[in-house]
Coordinates of C-alpha atoms in Angstrom, one line a residue:
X1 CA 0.0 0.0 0.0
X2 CA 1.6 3.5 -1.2
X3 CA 2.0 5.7 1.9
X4 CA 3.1 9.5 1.7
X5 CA 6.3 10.3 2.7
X6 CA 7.1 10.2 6.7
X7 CA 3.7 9.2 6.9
X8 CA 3.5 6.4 9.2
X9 CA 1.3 3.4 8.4
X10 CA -2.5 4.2 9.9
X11 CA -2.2 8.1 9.8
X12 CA -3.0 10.5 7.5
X13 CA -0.5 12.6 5.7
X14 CA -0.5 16.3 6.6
X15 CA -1.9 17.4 3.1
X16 CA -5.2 16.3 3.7
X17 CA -5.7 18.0 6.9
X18 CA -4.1 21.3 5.4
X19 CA -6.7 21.0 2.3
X20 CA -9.9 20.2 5.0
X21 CA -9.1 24.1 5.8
X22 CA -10.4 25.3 2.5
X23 CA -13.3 22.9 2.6
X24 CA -13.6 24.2 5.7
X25 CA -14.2 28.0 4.3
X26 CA -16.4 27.0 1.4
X27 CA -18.6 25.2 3.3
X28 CA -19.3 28.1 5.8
X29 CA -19.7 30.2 2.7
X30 CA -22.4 27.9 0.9
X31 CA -24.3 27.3 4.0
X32 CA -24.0 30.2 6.6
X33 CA -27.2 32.0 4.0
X34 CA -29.3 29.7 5.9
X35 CA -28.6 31.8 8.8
X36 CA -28.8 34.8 7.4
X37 CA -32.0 34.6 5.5
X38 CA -34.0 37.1 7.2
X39 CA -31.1 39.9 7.5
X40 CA -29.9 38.8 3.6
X41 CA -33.7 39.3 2.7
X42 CA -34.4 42.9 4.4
X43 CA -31.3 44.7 3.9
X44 CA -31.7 43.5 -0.5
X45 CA -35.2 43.8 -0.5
X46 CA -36.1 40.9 -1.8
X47 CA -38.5 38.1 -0.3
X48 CA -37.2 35.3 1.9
X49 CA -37.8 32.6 -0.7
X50 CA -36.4 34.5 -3.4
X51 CA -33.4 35.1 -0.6
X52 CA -32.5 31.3 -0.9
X53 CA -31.8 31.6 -4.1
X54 CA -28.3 32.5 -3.2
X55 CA -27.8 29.1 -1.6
X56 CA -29.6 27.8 -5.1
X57 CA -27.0 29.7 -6.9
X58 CA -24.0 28.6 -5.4
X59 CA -25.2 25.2 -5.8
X60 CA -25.6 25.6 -9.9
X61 CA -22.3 27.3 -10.0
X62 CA -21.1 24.0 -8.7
X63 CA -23.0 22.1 -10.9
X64 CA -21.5 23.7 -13.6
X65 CA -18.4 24.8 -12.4
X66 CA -17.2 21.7 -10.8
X67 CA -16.7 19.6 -14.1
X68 CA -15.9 22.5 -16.2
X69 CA -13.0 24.0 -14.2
X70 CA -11.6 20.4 -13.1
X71 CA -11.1 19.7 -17.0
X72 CA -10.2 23.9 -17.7
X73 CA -7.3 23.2 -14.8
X74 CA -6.1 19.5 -15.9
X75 CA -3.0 20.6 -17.4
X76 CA -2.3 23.1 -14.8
X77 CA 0.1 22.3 -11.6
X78 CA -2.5 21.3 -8.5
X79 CA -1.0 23.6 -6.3
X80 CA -1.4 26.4 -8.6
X81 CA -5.0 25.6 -8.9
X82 CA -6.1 25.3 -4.9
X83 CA -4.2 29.1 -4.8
X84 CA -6.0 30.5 -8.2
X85 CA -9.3 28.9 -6.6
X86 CA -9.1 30.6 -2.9
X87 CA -8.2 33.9 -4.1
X88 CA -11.1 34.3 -7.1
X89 CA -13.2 32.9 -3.4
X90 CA -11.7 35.7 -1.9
X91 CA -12.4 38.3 -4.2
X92 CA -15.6 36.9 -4.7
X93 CA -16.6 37.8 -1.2
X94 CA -15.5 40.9 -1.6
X95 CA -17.7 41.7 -4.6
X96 CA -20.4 40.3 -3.0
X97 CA -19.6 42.9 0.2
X98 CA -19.7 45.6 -1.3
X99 CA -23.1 45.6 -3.0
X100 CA -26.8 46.3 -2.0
X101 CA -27.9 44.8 -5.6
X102 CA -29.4 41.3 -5.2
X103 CA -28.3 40.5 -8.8
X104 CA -24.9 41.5 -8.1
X105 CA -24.5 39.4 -5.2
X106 CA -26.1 36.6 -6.8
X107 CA -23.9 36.7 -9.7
X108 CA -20.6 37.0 -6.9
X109 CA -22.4 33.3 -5.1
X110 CA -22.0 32.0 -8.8
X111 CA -18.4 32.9 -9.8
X112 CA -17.6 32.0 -5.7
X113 CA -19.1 28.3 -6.6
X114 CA -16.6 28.2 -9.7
X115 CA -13.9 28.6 -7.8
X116 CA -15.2 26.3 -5.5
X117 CA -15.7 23.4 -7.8
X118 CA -11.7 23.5 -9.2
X119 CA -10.3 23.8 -5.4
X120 CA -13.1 20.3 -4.6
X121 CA -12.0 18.6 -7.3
X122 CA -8.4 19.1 -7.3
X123 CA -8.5 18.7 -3.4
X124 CA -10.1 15.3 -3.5
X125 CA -7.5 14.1 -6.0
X126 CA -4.6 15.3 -3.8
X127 CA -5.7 13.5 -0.5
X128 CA -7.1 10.5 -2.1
X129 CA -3.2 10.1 -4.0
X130 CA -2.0 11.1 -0.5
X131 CA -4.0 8.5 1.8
X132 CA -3.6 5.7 -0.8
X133 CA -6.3 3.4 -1.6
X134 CA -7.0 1.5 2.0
X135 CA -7.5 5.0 3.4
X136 CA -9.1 6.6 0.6
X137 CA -12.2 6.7 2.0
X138 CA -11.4 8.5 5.4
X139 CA -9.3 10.9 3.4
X140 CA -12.6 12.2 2.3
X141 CA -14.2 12.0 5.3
X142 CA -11.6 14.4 6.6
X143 CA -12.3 16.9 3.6
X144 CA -16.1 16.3 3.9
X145 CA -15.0 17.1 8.0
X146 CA -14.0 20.6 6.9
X147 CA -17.7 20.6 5.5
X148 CA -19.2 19.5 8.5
X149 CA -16.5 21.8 11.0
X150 CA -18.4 24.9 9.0
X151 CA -21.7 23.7 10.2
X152 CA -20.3 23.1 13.5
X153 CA -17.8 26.4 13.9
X154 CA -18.3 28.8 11.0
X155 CA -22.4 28.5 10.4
X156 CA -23.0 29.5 13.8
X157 CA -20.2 31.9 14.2
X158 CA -21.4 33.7 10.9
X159 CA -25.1 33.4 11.8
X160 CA -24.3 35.1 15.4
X161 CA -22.0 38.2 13.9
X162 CA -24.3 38.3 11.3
X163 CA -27.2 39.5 13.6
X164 CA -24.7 42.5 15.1
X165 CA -22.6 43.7 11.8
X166 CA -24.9 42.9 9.0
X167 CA -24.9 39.8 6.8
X168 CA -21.8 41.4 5.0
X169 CA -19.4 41.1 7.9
X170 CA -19.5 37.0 7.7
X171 CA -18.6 37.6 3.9
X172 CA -15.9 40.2 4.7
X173 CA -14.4 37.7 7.4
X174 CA -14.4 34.8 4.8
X175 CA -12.6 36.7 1.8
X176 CA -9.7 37.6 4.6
X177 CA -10.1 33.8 5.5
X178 CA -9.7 32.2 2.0
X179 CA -6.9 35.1 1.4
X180 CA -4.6 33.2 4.4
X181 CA -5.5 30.2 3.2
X182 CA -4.4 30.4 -0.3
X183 CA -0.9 31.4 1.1
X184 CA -0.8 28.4 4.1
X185 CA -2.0 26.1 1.1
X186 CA 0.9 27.5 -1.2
X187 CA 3.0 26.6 1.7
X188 CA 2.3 23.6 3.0
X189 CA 0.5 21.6 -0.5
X190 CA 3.7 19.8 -2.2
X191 CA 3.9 21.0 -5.7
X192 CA 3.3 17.8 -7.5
X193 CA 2.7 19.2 -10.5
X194 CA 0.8 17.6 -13.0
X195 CA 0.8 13.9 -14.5
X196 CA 2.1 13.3 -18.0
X197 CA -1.0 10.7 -18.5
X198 CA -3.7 13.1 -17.9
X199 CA -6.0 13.5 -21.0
X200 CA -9.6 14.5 -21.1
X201 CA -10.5 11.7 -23.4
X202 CA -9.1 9.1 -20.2
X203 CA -11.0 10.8 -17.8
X204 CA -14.3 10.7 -20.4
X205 CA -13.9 7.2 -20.6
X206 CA -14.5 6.9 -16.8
X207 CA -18.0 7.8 -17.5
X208 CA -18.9 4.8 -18.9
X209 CA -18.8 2.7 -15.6
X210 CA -22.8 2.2 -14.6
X211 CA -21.8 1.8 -10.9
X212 CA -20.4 5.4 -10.9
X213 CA -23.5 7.0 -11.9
X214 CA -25.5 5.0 -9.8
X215 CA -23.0 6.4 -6.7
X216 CA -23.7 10.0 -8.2
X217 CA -27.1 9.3 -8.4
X218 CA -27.4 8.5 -4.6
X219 CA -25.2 11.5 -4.1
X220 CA -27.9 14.1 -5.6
X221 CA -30.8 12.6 -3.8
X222 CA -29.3 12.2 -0.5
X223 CA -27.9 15.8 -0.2
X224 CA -31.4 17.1 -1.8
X225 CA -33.2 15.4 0.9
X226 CA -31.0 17.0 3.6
X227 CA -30.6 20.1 2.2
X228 CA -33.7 20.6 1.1
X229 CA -35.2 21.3 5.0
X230 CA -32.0 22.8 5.7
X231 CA -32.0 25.4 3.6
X232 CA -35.5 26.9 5.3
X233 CA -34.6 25.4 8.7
X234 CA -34.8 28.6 10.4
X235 CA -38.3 29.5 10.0
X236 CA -39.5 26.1 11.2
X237 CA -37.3 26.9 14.0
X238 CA -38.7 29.9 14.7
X239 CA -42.3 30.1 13.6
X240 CA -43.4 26.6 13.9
X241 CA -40.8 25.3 16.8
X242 CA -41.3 28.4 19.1
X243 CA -37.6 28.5 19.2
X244 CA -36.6 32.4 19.6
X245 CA -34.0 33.8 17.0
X246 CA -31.2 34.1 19.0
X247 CA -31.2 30.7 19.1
X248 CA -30.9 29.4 16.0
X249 CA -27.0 29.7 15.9
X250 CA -27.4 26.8 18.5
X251 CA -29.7 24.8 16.6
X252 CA -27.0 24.9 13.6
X253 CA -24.3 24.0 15.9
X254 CA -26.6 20.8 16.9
X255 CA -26.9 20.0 13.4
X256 CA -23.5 21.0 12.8
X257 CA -22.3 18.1 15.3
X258 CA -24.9 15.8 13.9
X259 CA -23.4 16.3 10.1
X260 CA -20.0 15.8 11.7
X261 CA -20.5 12.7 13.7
X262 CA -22.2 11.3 10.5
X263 CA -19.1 12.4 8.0
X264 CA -16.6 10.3 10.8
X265 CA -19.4 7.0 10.8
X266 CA -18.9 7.2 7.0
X267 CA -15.1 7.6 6.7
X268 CA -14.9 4.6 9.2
X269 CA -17.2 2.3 8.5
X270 CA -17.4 3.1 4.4
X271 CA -14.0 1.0 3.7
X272 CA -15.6 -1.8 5.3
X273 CA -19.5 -2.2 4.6
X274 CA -20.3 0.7 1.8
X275 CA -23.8 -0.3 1.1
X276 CA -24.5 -1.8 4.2
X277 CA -23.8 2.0 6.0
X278 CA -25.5 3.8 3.3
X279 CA -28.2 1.9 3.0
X280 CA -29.2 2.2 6.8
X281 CA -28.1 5.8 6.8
X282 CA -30.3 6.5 3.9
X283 CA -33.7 4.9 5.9
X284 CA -33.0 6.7 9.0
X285 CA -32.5 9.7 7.3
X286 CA -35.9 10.0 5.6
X287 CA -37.8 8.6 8.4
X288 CA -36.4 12.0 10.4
X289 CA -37.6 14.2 8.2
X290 CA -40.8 12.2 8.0
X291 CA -41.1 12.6 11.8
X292 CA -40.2 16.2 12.1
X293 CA -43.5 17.3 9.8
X294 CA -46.0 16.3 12.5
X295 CA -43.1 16.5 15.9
X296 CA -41.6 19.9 14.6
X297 CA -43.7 21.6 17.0
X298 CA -41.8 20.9 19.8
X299 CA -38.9 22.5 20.4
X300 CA -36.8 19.6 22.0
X301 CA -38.4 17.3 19.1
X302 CA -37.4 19.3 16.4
X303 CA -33.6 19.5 17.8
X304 CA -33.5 16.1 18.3
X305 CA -35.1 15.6 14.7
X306 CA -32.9 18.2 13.2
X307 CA -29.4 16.1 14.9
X308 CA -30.6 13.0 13.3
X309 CA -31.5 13.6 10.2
X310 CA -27.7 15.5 10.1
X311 CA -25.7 12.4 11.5
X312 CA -27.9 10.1 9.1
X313 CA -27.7 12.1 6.1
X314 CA -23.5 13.1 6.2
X315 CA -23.3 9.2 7.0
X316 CA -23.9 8.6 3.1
X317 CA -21.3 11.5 1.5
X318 CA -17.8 9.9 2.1
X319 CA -18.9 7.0 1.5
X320 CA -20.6 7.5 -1.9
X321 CA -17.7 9.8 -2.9
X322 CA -15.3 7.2 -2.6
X323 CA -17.3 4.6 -4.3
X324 CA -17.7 7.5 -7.6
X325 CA -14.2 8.2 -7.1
X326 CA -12.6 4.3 -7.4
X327 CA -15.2 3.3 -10.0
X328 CA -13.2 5.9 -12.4
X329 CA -10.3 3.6 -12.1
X330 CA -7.5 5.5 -13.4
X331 CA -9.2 8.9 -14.3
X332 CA -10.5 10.3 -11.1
X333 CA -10.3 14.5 -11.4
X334 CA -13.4 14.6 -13.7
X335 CA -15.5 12.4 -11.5
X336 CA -14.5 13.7 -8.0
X337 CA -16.0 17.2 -9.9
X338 CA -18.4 15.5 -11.1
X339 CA -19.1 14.1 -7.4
X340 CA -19.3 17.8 -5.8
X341 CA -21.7 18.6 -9.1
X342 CA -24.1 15.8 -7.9
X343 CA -24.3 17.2 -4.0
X344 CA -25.0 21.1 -5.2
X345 CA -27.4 19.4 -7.8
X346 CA -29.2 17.9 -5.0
X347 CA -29.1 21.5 -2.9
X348 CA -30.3 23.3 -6.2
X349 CA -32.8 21.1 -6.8
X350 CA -33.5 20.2 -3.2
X351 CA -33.8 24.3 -2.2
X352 CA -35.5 24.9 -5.1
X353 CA -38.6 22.7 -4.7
X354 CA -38.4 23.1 -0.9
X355 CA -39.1 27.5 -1.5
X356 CA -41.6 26.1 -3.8
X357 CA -43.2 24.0 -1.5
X358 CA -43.0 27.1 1.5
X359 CA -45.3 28.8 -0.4
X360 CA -48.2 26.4 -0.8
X361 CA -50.7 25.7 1.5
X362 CA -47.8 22.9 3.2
X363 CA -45.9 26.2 4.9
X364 CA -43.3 25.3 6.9
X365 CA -43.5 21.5 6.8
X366 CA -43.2 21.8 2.9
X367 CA -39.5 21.8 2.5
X368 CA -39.6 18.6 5.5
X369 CA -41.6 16.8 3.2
X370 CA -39.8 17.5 0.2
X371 CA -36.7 16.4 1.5
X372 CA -38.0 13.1 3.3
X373 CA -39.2 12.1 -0.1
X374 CA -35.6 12.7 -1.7
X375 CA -33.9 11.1 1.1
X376 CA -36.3 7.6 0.9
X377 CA -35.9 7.6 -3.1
X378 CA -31.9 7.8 -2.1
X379 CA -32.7 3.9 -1.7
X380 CA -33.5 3.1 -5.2
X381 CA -29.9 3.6 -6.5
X382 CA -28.1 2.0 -3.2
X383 CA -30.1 -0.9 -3.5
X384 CA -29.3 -1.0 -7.2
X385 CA -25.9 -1.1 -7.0
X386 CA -26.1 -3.8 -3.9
X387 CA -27.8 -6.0 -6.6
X388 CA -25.2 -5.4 -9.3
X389 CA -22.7 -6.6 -6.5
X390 CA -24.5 -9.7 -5.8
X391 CA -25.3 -10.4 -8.9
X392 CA -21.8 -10.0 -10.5
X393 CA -20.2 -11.8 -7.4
X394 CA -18.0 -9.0 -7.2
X395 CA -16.7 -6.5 -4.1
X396 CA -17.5 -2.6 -4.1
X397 CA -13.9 -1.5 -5.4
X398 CA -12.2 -0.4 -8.1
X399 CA -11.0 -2.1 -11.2
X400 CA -7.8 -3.0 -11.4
X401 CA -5.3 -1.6 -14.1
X402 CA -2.0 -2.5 -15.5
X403 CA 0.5 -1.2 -12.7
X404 CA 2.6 1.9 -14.2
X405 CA 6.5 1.3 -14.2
X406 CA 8.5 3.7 -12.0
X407 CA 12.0 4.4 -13.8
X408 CA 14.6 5.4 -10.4
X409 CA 16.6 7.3 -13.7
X410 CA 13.4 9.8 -14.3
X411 CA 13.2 13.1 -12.2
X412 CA 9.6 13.9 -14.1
X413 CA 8.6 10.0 -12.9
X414 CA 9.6 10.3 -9.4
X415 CA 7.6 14.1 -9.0
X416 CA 4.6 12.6 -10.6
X417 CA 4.8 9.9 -7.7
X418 CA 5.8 12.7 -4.9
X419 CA 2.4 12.2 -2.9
X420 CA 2.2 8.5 -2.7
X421 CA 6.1 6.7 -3.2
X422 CA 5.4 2.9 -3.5
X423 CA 5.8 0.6 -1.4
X424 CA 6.3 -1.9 -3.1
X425 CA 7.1 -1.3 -6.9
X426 CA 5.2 -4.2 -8.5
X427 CA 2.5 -2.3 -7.4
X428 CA 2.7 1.1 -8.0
X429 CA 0.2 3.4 -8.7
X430 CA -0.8 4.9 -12.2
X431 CA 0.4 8.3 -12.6
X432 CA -2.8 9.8 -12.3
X433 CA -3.1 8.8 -8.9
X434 CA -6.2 8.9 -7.2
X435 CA -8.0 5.8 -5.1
X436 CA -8.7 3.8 -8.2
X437 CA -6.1 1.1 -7.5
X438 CA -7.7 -1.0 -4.4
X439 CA -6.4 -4.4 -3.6
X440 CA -8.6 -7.6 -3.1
X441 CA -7.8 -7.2 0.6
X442 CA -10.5 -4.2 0.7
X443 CA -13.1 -4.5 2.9
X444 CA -16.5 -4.2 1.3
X445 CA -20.2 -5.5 1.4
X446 CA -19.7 -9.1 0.7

């Protein structure tokens, strides 16, 4: 099993806790909105529905921009493209600051989510190469922590400061965030440059495998489900729940914890049992948004309701992303883009139906119900691949390809293999890196 460098065996290298920094900040920035509806709303003067678009915005940016930039930046040194990506963040925030034109900041949230999608993608490919293929899996449930930390740390922290500087002092702090981070990540990411086998027609190719789009499949409706209720959370907080504003912040930290715990069950337990974890994860995760339509009233039922469906729902992401990342085999930037393009296609679509559904006769509980539907139909493409697995007799990994030959004579050969030197040479990674290349010893759904 590659390791990284003066990484000893069982730990992670270094580089994937200094990337879960920046997926720290962009997860703050694409969900602390939900906190800062009402301010957002008043101070643009625009509706609170049409307020969520910004969080519906973000999330086609990332649709879009995800796949787009990870094939725009194939060529171009990985390094280079986590710095490029936090500073257009950066200035994106700043744009976005200085403006009291919804349009304006809407189009900042979209050109934010671009730069968002090339740092993901990038990111994933760095620490997946790093971990190596038996710890491929919690390498992205550290990235996906950084996700969950912002729902934890930065949601809360932005929804409190917002409610005493204004909505645009959470977006001025975050521009000077991603600004630091961009030069710690120029510091501390190894330049490994980029492989001489990359190709956009190899990384195509990996979108012929069924199983991945099954994976991505899950991946949009699980994320819709959550996100969904999420996105309008704090009205049912408030206006249904009884919960007073100044509350809320605590209420995200709850579910901040929840989505945390869940991202570490999947990190751990996805190596071992993929569909086994996902598939429970995805049940108790709809029957929790089932249960907080009619118990939402509650206040200590609708915490409790809010935790679970958290630490149910973030259960699923790592573990999905890993599957869509090792069923690329050999080509994995496209379709770890192509992974964060699934989640935002789930909050876009999620967020969308959910404001629709807030403003029918369903109120509050619409955007509940909308997600608990998502989240249950999350089951259709788990228990699809499950069959395939049975059927074929074969385990949830990746296929296997022709191991690459390290020369010791090449400098180029040796860079390309910076992040994860062999162990043993007969079984050496392909140059593109990535989890693709898992052994038989894996453990998986059997």
């Amino acid at each position: 099993m590659p390791l990284a460098a003066g990484t000893p065996q069982g730990r992670l290298p270094f580089v994937v806790w200094v990337l879960a920094v920046g997926t720290f900040l962009m997860g703050t920035t694409e969900f602390v909105i939900a906190g800062l509806l009402p301010e957002i709303a008043g101070d643009l003067g625009v509706g609170v529905s049409h307020a969520g678009l910004l969080i519906t915005a973000f999330a086609v940016g990332m649709i879009v921009g995800g796949p787009t930039m990870a094939l725009a930046t194939l060529r171009l040194p990985r390094r280079l493209t986590l710095v490029l990506a936090l500073t257009v963040f950066a200035l994106g925030h700043v744009v976005a600051a200085l403006s009291s034109s919804f349009t304006v900041v809407l189009a900042a949230r979209v050109v934010t989510a671009l730069a968002t999608g090339a740092f993901w993608a990038v990111g994933f490919v760095i620490a997946t190469a790093a971990a190596g293929p038996a710890r491929a899996t919690r390498a992205v449930g550290v990235l996906m922590g950084g996700l969950t930390l912002a729902n934890v740390v930065g949601v809360p922290i932005g929804s409190f400061v917002g409610r005493y500087t204004g909505w645009r002092g959470p977006f001025w702090a975050l521009a000077v965030l991603a600004a630091l981070a961009a030069v710690f990540i120029g510091r501390f990411v190894p330049d490994a440059g980029r492989s001489a086998e990359v190709s956009v027609r190899a990384e195509a190719r990996a979108l012929r495998q069924g199983r991945l789009w099954l994976a991505l499949a899950a991946a949009v409706l699980i994320m819709g489900g959550v996100l969904a209720t999420y996105t309008y959370i704090t009205p049912l907080l408030t206006d249904r729940a009884g919960i007073p504003a100044g509350a809320v912040p605590l209420v995200l930290i709850v579910f901040g914890l929840g989505a945390l715990g869940g991202t570490a069950i999947g990190g751990r337990l996805g190596d071992r049992r993929p569909l086994a974890t996902t598939l429970t994860a995805a049940v108790v995760t709809a029957l929790a948004l089932f249960l907080l339509i009619p118990l939402s009233t509650a206040p200590v039922t609708a915490v409790a309701l809010v935790f679970l469906m958290a630490l149910a729902g973030f259960t699923v992401n790592p573990v999905v992303t890993s599957l869509a990342v090792r069923f690329a085999g050999d080509a994995p930037t496209l379709t770890s883009a192509l992974t964060t393009s699934a989640y935002n296609t789930g909050i876009a679509a999620g967020s969308a139906l959910a404001a629709t559904a807030l403003d029918t006769s369903l109120g509050l509980t619409g955007p509940a119900l909308v997600g608990a539907v998502s989240a249950a139909l999350t089951l259709l493409p788990l228990i699809a691949l499950a069959l395939i697995g049975t059927r074929d007799r074969t385990r949830i990994v990746a296929r296997r390809t022709a191991p690459a030959v390290v020369r010791s004579d090449s400098a180029g050969s040796a860079r390309n293999h910076r992040l994860s030197p062999p162990a043993n040479p007969s079984r050496t990674s392909h140059a593109a890196g990535g989890p693709a290349h898992v052994g038989r010893g894996a453990g998986t759904d059997g």
